[in-house]
Coordinates of C-alpha atoms and ligand atoms in Angstrom, one line a residue:
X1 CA 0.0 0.0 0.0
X2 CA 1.3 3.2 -0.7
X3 CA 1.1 6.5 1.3
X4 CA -0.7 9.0 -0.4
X5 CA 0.8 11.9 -1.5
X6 CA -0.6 15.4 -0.7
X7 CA -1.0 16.5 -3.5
X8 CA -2.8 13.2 -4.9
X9 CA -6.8 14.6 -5.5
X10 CA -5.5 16.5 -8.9
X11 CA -4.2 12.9 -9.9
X12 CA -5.9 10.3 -11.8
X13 CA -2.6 7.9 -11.6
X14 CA -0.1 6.9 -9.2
X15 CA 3.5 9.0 -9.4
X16 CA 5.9 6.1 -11.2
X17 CA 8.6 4.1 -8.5
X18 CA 11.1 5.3 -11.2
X19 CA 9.9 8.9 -11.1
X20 CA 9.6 8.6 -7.2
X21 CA 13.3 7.5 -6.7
X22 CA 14.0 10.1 -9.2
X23 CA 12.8 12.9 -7.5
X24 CA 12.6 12.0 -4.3
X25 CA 14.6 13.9 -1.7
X26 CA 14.6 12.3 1.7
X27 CA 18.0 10.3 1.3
X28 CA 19.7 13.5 1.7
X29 CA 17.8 16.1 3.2
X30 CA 16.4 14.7 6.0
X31 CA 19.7 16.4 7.1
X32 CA 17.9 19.3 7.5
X33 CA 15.4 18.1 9.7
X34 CA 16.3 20.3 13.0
X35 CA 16.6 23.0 11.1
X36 CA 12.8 22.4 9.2
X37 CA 11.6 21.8 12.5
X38 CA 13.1 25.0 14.2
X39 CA 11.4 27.2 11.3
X40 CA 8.1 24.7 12.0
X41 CA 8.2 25.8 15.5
X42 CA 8.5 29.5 14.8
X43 CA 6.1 29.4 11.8
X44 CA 3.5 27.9 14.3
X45 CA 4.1 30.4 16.7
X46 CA 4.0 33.6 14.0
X47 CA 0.0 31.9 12.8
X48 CA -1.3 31.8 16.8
X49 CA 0.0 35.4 17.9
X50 CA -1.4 36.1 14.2
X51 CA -4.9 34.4 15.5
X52 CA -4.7 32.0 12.3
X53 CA -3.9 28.9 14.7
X54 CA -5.3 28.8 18.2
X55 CA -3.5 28.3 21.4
X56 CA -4.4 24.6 21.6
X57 CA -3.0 23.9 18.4
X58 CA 0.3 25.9 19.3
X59 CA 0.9 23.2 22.1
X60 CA 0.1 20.2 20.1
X61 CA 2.5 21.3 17.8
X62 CA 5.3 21.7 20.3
X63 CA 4.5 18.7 22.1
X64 CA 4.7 16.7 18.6
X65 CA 7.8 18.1 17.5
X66 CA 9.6 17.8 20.5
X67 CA 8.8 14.0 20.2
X68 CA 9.7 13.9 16.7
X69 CA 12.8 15.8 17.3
X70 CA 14.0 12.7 20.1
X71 CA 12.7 9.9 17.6
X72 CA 15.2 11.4 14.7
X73 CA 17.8 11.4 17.6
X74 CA 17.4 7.8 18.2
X75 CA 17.1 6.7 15.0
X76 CA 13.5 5.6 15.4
X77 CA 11.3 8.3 12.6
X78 CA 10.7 5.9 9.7
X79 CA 12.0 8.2 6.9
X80 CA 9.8 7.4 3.7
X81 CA 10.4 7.9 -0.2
X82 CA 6.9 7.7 -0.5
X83 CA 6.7 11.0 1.4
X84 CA 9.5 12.4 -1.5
X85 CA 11.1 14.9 1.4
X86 CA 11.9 15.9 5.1
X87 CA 9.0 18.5 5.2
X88 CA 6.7 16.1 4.0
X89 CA 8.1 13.4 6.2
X90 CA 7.9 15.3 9.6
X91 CA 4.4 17.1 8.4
X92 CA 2.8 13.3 7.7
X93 CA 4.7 12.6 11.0
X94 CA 3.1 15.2 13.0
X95 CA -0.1 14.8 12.0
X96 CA -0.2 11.2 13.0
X97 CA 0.6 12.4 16.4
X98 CA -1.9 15.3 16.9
X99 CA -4.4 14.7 14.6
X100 CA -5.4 18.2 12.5
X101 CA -3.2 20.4 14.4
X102 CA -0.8 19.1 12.2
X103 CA -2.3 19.3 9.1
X104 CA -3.0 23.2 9.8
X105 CA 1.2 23.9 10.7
X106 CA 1.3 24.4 6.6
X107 CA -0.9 27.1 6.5
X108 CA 0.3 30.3 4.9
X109 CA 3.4 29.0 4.0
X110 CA 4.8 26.7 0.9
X111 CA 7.6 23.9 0.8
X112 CA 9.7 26.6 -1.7
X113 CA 9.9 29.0 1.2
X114 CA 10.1 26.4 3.8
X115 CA 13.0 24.6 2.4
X116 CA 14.9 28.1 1.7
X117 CA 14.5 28.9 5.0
X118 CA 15.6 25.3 6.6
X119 CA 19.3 25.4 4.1
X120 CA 19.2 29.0 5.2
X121 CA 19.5 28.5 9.1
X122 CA 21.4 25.0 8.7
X123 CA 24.1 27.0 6.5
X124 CA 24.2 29.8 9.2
X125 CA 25.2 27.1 11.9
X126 CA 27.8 25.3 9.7
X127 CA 29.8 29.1 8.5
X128 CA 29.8 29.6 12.5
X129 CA 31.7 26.1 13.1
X130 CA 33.8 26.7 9.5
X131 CA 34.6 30.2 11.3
X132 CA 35.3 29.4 14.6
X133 CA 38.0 26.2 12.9
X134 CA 39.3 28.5 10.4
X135 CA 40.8 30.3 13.3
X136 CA 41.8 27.0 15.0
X137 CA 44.2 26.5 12.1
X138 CA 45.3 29.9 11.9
X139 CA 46.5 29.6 15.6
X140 CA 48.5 26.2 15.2
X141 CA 49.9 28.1 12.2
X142 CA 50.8 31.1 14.4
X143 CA 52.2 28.5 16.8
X144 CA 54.8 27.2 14.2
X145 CA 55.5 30.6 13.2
X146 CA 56.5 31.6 16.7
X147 CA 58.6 28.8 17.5
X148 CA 60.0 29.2 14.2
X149 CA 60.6 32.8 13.9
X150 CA 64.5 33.6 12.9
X151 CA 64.3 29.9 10.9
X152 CA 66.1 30.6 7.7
X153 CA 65.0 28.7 4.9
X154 CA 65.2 29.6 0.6
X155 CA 62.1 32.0 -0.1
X156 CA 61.1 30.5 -4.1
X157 CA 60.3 32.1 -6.9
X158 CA 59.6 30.0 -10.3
X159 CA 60.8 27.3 -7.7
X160 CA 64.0 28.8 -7.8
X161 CA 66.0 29.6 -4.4
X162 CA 65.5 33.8 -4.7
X163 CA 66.0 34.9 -1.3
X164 CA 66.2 34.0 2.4
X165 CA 63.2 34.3 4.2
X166 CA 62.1 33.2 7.5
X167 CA 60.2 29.9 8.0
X168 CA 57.9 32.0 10.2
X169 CA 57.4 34.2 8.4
X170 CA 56.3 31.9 5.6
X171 CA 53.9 30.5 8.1
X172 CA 52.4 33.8 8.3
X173 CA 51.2 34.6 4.7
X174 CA 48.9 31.4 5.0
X175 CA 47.6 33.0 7.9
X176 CA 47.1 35.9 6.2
X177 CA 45.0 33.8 3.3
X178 CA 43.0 32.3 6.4
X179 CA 42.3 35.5 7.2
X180 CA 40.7 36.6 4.6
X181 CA 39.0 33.1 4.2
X182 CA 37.4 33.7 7.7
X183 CA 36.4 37.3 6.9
X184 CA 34.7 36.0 3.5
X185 CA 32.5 33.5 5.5
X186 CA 31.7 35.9 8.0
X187 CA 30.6 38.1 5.3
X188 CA 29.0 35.7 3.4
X189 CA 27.2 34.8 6.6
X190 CA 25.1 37.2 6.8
X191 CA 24.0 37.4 3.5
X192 CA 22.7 33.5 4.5
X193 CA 20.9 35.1 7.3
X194 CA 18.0 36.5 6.0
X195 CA 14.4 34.9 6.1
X196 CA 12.6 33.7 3.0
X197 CA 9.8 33.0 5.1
X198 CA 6.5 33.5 4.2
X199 CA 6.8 34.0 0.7
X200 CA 5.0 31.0 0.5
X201 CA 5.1 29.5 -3.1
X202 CA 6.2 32.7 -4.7
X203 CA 4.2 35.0 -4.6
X204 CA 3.2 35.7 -0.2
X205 CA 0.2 34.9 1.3
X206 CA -3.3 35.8 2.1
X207 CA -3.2 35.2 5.8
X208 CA -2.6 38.1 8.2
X209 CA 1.5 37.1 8.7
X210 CA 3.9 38.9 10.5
X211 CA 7.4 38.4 9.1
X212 CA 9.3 40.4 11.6
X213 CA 7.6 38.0 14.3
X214 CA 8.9 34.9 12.5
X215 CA 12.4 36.4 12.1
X216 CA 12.8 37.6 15.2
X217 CA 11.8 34.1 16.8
X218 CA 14.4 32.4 14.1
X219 CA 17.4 35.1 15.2
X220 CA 17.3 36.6 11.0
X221 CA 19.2 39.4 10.2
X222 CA 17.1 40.3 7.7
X223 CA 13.7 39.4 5.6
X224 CA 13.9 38.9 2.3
X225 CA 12.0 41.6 0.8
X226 CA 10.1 40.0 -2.2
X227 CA 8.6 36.8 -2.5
X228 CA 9.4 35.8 -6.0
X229 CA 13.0 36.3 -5.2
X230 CA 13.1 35.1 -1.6
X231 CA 11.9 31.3 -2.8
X232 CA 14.0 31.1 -6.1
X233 CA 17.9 32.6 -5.8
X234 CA 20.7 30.4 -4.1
X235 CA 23.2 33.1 -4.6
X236 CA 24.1 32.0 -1.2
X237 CA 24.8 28.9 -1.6
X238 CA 26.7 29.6 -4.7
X239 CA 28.7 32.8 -2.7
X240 CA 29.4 30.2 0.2
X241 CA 30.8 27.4 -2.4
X242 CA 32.8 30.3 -4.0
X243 CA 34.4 31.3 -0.3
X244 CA 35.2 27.5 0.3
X245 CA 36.9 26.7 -3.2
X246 CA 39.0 30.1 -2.3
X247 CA 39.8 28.3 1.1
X248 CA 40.3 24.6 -0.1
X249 CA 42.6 26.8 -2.8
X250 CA 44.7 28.4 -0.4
X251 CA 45.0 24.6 1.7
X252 CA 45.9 22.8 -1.5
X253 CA 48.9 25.3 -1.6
X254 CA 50.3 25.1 1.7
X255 CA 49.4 20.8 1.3
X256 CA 51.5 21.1 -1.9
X257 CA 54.5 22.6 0.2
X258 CA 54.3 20.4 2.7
X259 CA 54.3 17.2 0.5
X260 CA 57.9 18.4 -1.4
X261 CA 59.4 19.8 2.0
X262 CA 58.3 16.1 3.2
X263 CA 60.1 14.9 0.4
X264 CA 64.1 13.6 0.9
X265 CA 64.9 15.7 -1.6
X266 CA 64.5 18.7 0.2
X267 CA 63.6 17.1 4.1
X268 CA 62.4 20.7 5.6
X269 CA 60.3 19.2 7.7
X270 CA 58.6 16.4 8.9
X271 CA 55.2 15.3 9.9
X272 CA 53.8 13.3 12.8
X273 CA 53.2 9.2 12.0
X274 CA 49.7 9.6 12.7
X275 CA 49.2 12.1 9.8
X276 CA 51.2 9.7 7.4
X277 CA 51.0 6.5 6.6
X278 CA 53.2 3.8 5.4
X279 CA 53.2 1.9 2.0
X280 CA 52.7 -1.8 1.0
X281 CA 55.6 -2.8 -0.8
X282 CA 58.2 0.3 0.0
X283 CA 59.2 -0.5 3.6
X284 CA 61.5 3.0 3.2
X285 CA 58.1 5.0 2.2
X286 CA 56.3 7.3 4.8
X287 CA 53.6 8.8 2.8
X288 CA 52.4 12.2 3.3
X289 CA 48.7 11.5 2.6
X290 CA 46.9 14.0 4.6
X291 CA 47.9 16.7 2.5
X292 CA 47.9 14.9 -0.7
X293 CA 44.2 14.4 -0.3
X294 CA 43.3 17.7 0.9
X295 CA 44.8 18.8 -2.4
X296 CA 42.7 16.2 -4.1
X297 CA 39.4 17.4 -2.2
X298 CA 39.8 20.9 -3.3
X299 CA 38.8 19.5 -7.0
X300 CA 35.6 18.4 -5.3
X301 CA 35.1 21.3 -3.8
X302 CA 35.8 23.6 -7.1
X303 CA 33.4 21.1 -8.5
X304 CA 30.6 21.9 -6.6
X305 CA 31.2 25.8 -7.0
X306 CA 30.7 25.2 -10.9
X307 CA 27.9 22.7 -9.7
X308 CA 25.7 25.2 -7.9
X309 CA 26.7 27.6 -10.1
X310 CA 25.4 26.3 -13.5
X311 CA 21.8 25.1 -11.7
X312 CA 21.3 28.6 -11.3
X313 CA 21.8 29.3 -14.8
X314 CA 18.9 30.5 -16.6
X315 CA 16.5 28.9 -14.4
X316 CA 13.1 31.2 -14.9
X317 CA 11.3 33.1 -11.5
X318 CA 10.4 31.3 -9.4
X319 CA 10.6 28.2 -7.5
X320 CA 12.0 25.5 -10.2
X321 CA 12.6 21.7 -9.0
X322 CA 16.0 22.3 -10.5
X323 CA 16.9 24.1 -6.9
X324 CA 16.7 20.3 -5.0
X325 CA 20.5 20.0 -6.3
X326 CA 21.4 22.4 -4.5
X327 CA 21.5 20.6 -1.3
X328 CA 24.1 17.6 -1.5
X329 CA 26.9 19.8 -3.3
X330 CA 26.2 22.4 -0.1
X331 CA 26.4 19.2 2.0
X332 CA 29.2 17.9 0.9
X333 CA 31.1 21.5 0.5
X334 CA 30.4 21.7 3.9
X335 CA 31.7 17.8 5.5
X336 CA 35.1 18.8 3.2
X337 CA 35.6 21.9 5.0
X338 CA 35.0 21.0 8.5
X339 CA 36.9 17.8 8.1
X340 CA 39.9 19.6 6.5
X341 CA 39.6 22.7 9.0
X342 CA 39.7 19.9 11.7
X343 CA 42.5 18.1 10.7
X344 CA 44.9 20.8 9.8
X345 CA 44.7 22.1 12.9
X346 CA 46.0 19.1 14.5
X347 CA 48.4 18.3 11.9
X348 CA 50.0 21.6 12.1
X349 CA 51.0 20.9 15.3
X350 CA 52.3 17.7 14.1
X351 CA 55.0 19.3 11.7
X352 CA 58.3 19.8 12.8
X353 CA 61.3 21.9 11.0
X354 CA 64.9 20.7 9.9
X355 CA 66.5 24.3 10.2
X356 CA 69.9 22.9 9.0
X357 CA 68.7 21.6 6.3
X358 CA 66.8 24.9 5.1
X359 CA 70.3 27.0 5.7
X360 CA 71.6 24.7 3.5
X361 CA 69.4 25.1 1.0
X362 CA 69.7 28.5 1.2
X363 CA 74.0 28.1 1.2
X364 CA 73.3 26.2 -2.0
X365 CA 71.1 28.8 -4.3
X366 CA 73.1 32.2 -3.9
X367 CA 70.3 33.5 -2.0
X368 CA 72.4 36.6 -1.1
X369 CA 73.2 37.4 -4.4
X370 CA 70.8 40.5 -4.0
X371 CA 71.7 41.5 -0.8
X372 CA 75.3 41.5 -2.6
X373 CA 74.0 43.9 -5.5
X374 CA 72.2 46.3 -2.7
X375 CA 75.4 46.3 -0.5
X376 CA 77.3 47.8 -3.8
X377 CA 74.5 50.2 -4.6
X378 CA 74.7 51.8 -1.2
X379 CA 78.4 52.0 -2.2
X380 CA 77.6 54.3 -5.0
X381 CA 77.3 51.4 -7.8
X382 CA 74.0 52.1 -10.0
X383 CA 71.8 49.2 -9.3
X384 CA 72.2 47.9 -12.9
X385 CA 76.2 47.7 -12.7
X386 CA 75.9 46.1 -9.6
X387 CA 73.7 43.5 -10.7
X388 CA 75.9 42.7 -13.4
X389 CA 78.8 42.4 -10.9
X390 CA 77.1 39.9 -8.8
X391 CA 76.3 37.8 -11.4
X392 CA 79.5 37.6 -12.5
X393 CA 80.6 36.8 -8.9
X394 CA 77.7 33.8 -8.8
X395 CA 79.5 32.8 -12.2
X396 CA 82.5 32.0 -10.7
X397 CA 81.1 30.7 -7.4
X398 CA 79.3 28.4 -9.4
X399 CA 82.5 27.6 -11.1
X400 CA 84.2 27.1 -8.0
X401 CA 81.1 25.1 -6.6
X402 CA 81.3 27.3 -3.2
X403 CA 78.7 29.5 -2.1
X404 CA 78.8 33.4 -2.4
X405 CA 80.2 34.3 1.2
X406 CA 82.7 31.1 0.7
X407 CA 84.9 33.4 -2.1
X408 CA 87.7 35.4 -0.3
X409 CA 88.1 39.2 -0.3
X410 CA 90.7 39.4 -2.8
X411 CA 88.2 37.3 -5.1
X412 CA 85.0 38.9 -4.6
X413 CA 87.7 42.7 -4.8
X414 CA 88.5 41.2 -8.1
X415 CA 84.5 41.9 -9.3
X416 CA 84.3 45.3 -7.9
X417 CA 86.8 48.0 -5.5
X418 CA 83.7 48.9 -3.7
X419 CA 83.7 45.7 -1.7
X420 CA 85.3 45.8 2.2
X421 CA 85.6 43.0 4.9
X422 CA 81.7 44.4 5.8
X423 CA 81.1 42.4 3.2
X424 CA 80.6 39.3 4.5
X425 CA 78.0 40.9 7.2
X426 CA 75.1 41.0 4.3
X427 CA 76.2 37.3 2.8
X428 CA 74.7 35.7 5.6
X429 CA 71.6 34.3 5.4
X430 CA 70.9 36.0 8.6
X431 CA 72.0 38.9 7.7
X432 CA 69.4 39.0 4.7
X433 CA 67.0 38.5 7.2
X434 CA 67.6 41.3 9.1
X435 CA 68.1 43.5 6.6
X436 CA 64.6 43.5 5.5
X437 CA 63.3 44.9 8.3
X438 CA 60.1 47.3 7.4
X439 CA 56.4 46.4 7.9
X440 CA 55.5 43.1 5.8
X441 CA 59.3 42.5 5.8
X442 CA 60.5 38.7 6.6
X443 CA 63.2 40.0 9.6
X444 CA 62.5 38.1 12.3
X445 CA 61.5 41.4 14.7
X446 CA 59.1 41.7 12.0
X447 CA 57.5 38.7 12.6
X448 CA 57.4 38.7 16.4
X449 CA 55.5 41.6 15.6
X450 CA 52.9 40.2 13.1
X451 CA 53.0 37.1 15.7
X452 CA 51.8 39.4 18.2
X453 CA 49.1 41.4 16.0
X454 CA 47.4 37.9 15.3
X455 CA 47.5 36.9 19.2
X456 CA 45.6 39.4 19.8
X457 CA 43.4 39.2 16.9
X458 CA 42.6 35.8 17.5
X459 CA 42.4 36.1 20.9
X460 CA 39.2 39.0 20.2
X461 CA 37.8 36.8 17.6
X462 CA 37.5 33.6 19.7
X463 CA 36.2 35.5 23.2
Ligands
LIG501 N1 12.6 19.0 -1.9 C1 12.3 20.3 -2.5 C2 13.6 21.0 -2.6 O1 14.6 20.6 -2.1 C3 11.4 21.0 -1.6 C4 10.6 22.0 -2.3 C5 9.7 21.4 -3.2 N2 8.7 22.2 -3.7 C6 7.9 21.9 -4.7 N3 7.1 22.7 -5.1 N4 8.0 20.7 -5.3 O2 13.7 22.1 -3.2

């Protein structure tokens, strides 16, 4: 026997099993059932204070829900295709509790504003957690920074050793890109925030509703201000998608630098056992798979940007069925993020540096070569001579296979007068360091300093 559907009077035929599977929603979005009951509750509340339901009916309602609300807990709500979604679920399940009470909870509202409103305030909730780990991370990576600050290791550009930088101060540009990450979801936030609500199928409703009640009882920012809109746009989604691919972006960088310092080709750092594991037939191999997959994840994520994106694409006002995709990409955005937030915050904690082996990847790459050039231009050299002197000098130190500050005085003399014993003061990697020593600079009292300005940012933030 199967359940009738509501909307089975206008129906001479029952709806296909092949068409129900097909369209059919409850595998995934019974998900959102707090959150459809929450807006239920408030809804409810909005139609008695309006005088549509009466006091009686308020009560059954609560009293049902609340029951509901513990069988979903423990597993024990039969979830039903032949009810095609959570509302329709819950509603059918309410109604077998109290009776009419139940079937009255739908008046003045439609499933198009009730589900916008359910993905609306189960969103809100999830950019809250992404927010709060975002900044999780950000402090581990503040961590690593600080015990790390006067670290030297090769800053890259095209891959190729360029400069000395500090490894905490490398640190600190991702938690710069976290930074903006968490103010985009923030942002984004409350654009998610605002209450579709009572635009009923598209177009509002002839009952005596009061919006601002509803809102208010939901904690909404804001009302969406016209119907046809309020039911039919995910912007939101697609905005939220776009501010996670950005994030996964910036993790699949810093995973991609993790995974070649890992490597023994460069051994930089290493990374706890727990994050790594071992291989089947390589006894030698421990396998940096944490970030490797978080670098793979960020093509699901991009995915679901395009995803959510192209549904919206040239869907017609209002309400289309088209907008029921929109939920597992969102879901799925979602899982990545947390579980990717989560476990770079631990892991973070799990890396340890190899500062000899960054100095001597600096030693190895003329990494002072410009701090050579700038030495002879505050000597009087124009900067263009002097960068032709220096790379004659890292000619012959290739030549000679020694580094930079490894070619005696007479030598380096030999490539320009302008060169004294000082010299050797601005060859060192350190030296390099300290030299660059303005805000945004990588000398390490630079970075205490940045370290500092995000303790205290972070500390604000997370009060
Ligand atoms: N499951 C639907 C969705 O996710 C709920 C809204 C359905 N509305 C409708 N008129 N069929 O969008």
């Amino acid at each position: 026997m199967m359940t009738e559907k509501t909307w089975s009077g206008r129906f001479h035929e029952p709806v296909s099993e092949l068409v129900k599977q097909y369209t059919g929603s409850i595998d995934f979005d019974k998900r959102l059932a707090p959150w459809d009951i929450q807006g239920s509750l408030a809804h409810a509340q909005m139609l008695t204070e309006a005088g549509v339901l009466s006091a009686d009916d308020l009560a059954a309602i609560k009293q049902g829900m609340a029951e509901i609300l513990a069988e979903i807990k423990t597993g024990e709500l039969p979830w039903s295709l032949d009810l095609e979604d959570v509302h329709m679920n819950i509603e059918h399940r309410l109604t077998d509790k109290i009776g009419d009470a139940g079937k009255r909870l739908h008046t003045g509202r439609s499933r198009n504003d009730q589900v916008a409103t359910d993905i609306r305030l189960w969103l809100r909730d999830e950019i809250s957690e992404i927010a709060h780990l975002i900044q999780a991370v950000q402090s581990a990576l503040v961590d690593l920074a600080d015990a790390n600050h006067d670290v030297v290791m090769p800053g890259f550009t095209h891959m190729q050793v360029a400069q000395p930088v500090s490894f905490g101060h490398h640190m600190l540009a991702y938690v710069e890109m976290l930074g903006r990450d968490y103010e985009r979801m923030v942002d984004c936030r409350h654009r998610v925030n605002r209450m579709p609500l009572g635009a009923a199928a598209l177009a509002g409703t002839t009952y005596p509703i009061n919006r601002e009640t509803t809102a208010q009882l939901l904690g909404f920012e804001d009302i969406c201000q016209n119907s046809l809109d309020a039911v039919s746009d995910r912007d939101f989604a697609i905005e939220f998608t776009a501010a996670a691919s950005i994030l996964m972006i910036h993790f699949s960088r810093l995973s991609e630098e993790l995974i070649y310092w890992m490597s023994p080709r460069f051994a930089f750092i290493d990374i706890a056992d727990r994050f790594c594991t071992g291989s089947s037939i390589m006894p030698q191999k421990k396998n940096p798979d944490v970030p490797e997959l978080v670098r793979g994840k960020t093509g699901r994520v991009v995915g679901h940007l395009m995803g959510l994106i192209t549904l919206m694409k040239s869907q017609p006002l209002a309400y289309n069925k088209d907008n029921q995709e929109d939920k597992e990409p969102l879901f799925d955005t979602v899982d990545t993020l947390i579980d990717t937030l989560r476990i770079y915050a631990d892991m973070m904690r799990g890396v340890t540096v190899k500062p000899e082996n960054m100095r001597a990847a600096v030693m190895q790459g003329f990494a002072t070569a410009t701090d050579l050039a700038d030495y002879l231009v505050k000597k009087g050299l124009p900067f263009r001579d002097s960068h032709e002197v220096v790379a004659r000098a890292v000619r012959h130190a290739e030549d000679m296979k020694v580094d930079l500050s490894d070619l005696p005085l007479k030598t380096l003399q030999s490539f320009s007068n302008l060169i004294d014993e000082d010299v050797y003061q601005v060859l060192t990697p350190e030296g390099s360091l300290n030299a660059r020593n303005h805000l945004g600079g990588t000398a390490p009292a630079q970075v205490r300093a940045q370290i500092a300005r995000w303790r205290d940012v972070l500390s604000h933030h997370q009060a």
